[in-house]
mmCIF file of C-alpha atoms in Angstrom:
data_model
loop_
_atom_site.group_PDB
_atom_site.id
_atom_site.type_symbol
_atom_site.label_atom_id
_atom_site.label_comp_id
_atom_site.label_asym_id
_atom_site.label_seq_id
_atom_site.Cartn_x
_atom_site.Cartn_y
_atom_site.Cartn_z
ATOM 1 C CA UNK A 65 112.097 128.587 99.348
ATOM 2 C CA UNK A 66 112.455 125.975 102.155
ATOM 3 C CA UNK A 67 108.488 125.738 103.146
ATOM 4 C CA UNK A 68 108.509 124.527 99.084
ATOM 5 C CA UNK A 69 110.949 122.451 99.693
ATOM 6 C CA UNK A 70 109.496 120.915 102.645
ATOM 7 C CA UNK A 71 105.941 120.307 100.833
ATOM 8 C CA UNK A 72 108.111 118.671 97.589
ATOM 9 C CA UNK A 73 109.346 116.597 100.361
ATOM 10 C CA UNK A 74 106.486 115.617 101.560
ATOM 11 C CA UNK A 75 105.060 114.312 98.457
ATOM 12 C CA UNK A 76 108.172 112.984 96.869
ATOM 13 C CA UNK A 77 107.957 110.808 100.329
ATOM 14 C CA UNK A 78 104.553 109.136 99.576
ATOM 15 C CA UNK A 79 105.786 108.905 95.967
ATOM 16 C CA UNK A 80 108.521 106.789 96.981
ATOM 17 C CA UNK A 81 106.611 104.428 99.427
ATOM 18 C CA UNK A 82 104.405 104.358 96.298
ATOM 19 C CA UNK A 83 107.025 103.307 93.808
ATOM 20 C CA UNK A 84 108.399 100.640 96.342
ATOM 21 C CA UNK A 85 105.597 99.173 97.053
ATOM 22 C CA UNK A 86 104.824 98.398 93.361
ATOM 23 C CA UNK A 87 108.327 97.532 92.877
ATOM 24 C CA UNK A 88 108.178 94.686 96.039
ATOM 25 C CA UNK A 89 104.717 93.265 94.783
ATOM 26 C CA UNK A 90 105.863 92.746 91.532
ATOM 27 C CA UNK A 91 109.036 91.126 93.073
ATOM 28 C CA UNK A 92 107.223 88.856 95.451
ATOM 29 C CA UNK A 93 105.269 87.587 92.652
ATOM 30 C CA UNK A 94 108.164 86.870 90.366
ATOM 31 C CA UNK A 95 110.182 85.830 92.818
ATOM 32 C CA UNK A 96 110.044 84.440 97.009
ATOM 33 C CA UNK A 97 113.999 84.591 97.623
ATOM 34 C CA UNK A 98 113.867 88.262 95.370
ATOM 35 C CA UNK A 99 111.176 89.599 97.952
ATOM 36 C CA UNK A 100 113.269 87.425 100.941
ATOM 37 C CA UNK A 101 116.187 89.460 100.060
ATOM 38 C CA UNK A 102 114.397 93.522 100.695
ATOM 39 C CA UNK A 103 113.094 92.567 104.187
ATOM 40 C CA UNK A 104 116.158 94.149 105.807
ATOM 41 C CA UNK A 105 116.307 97.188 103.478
ATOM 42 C CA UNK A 106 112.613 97.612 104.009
ATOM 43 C CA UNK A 107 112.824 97.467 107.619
ATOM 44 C CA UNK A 108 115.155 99.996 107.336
ATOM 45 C CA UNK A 109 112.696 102.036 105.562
ATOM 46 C CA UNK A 110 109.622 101.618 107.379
ATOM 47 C CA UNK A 111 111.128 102.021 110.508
ATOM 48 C CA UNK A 112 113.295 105.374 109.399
ATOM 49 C CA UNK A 113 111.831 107.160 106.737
ATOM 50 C CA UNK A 114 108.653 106.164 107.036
ATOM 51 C CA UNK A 115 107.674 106.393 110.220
ATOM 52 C CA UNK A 116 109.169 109.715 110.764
ATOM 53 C CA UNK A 117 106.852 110.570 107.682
ATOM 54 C CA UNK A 118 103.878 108.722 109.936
ATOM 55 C CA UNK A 119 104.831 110.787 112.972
ATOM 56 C CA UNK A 120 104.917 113.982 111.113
ATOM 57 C CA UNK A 121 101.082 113.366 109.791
ATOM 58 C CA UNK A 122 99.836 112.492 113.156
ATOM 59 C CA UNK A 123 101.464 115.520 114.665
ATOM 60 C CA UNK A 124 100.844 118.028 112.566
ATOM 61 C CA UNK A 125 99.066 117.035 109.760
ATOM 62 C CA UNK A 126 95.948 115.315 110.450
ATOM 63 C CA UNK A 127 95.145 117.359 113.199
ATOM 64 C CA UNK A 128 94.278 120.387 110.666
ATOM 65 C CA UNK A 129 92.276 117.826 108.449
ATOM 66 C CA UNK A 130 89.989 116.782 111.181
ATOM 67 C CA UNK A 131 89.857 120.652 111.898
ATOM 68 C CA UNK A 132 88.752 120.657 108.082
ATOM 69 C CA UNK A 133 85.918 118.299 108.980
ATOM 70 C CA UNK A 134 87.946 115.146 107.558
ATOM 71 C CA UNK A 135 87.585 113.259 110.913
ATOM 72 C CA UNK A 136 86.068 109.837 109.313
ATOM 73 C CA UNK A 137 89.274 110.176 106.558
ATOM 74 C CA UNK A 138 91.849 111.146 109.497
ATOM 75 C CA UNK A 139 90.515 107.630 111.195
ATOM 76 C CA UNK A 140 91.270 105.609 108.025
ATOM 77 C CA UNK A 141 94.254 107.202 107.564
ATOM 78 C CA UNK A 142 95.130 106.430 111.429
ATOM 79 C CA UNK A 143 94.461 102.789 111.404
ATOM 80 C CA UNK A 144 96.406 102.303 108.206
ATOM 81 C CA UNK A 145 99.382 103.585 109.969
ATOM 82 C CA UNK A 146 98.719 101.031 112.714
ATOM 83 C CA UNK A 147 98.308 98.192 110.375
ATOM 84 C CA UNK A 148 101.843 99.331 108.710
ATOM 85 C CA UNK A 149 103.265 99.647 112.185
ATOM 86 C CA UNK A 150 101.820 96.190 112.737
ATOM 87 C CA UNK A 151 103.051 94.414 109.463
ATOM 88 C CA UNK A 152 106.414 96.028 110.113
ATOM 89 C CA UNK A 153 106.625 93.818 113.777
ATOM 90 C CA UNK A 154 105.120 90.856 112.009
ATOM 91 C CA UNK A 155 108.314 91.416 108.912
ATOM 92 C CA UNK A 156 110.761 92.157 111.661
ATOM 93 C CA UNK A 157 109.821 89.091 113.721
ATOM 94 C CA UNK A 158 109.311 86.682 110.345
ATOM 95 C CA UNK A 159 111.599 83.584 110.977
ATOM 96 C CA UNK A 160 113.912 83.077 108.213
ATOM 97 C CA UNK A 161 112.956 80.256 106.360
ATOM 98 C CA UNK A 162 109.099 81.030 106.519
ATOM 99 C CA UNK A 163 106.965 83.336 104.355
ATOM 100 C CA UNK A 164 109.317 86.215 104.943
ATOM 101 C CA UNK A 165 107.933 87.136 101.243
ATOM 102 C CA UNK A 166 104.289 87.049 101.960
ATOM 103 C CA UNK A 167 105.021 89.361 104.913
ATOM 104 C CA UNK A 168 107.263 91.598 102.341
ATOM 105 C CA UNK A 169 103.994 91.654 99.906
ATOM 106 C CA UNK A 170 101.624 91.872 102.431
ATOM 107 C CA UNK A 171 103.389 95.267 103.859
ATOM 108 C CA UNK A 172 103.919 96.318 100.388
ATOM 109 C CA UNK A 173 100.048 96.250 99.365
ATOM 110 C CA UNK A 174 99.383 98.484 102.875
ATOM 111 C CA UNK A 175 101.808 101.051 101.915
ATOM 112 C CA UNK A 176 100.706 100.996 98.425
ATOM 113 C CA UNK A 177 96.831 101.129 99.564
ATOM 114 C CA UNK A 178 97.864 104.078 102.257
ATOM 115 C CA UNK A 179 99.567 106.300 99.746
ATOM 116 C CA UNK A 180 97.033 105.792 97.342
ATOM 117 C CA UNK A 181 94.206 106.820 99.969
ATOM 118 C CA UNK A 182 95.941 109.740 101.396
ATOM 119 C CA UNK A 183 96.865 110.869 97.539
ATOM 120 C CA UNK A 184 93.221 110.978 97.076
ATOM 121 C CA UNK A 185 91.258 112.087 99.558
ATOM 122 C CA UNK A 186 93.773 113.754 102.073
ATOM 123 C CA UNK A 187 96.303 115.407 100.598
ATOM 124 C CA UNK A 188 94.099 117.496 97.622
ATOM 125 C CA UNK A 189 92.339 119.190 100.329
ATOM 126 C CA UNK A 190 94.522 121.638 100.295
ATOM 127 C CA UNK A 191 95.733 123.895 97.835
ATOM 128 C CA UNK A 192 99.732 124.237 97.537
ATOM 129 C CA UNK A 193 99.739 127.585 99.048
ATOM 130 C CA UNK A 194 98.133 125.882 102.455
ATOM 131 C CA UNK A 195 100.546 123.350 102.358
ATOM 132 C CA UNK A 196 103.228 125.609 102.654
ATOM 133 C CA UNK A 197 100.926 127.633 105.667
ATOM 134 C CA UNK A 198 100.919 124.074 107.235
ATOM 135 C CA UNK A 199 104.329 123.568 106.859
ATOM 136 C CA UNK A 200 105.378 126.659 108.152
ATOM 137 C CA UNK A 201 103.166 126.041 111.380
ATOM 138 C CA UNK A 202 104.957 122.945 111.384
ATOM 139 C CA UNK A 203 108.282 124.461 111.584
ATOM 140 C CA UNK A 204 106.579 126.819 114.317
ATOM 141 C CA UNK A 205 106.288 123.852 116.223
ATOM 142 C CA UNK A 206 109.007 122.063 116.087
ATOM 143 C CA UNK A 207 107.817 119.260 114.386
#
């Protein structure tokens, strides 16, 4: 059913920001050039995938939440996405040359510190069968 689909989605997203971010941290320890070499590929993500995923929450997401009474973890939630937003101007704007890798690892340990957060105390709020009522009022919407 596609309102399945669309909650697999939405997990299988944080998942992957998840399994990247482990993936870069490990990198930029091992290796400066290794990390260096992602910034454009996760520029690409965190300004596609990622913020589309970011937009989606804010829109239709967190709204129910704070309806839930999770106001204080909506906030958290909230400034994490501005801190990714912000790390993502501070990778895209990293001179070549400098600590393009620190700013790689730095983003890296926000997404992996967001997903873990929302993973648990946001997202098991709700039982699957909600999810899919929330999706489907998402669809509703047009978001």
């Amino acid at each position: 059913m596609e309102l399945d689909r669309m909650v697999n989605e939405l997990f299988q997203e944080e998942e992957l920001a998840r399994d990247m971010a482990k993936k870069l941290i490990a990198m930029a320890q091992r290796s400066a050039d290794e990390a260096s070499a992602e910034r454009e590929g996760l520029l690409a993500f965190l300004r596609g995938p990622m913020e589309r995923h970011m937009r989606c929450e804010e829109a239709a997401i967190f709204p129910h939440f704070q309806a839930r009474g999770l106001a204080e973890e909506v906030q958290v939630a909230l400034k994490q996405h501005a801190a990714v937003r912000d790390a993502t101007e501070s990778l895209a704007s990293a001179a070549p040359g400098g600590d393009v890798a620190g700013v790689v690892a730095h983003v890296a340990r926000l997404l992996l510190h967001h997903t873990n957060f929302e993973g648990d105390y946001i997202y098991p709020e709700l039982t699957h069968d909600e999810w899919r009522e929330l999706m489907k009022e998402t669809v509703r919407q047009g978001i």
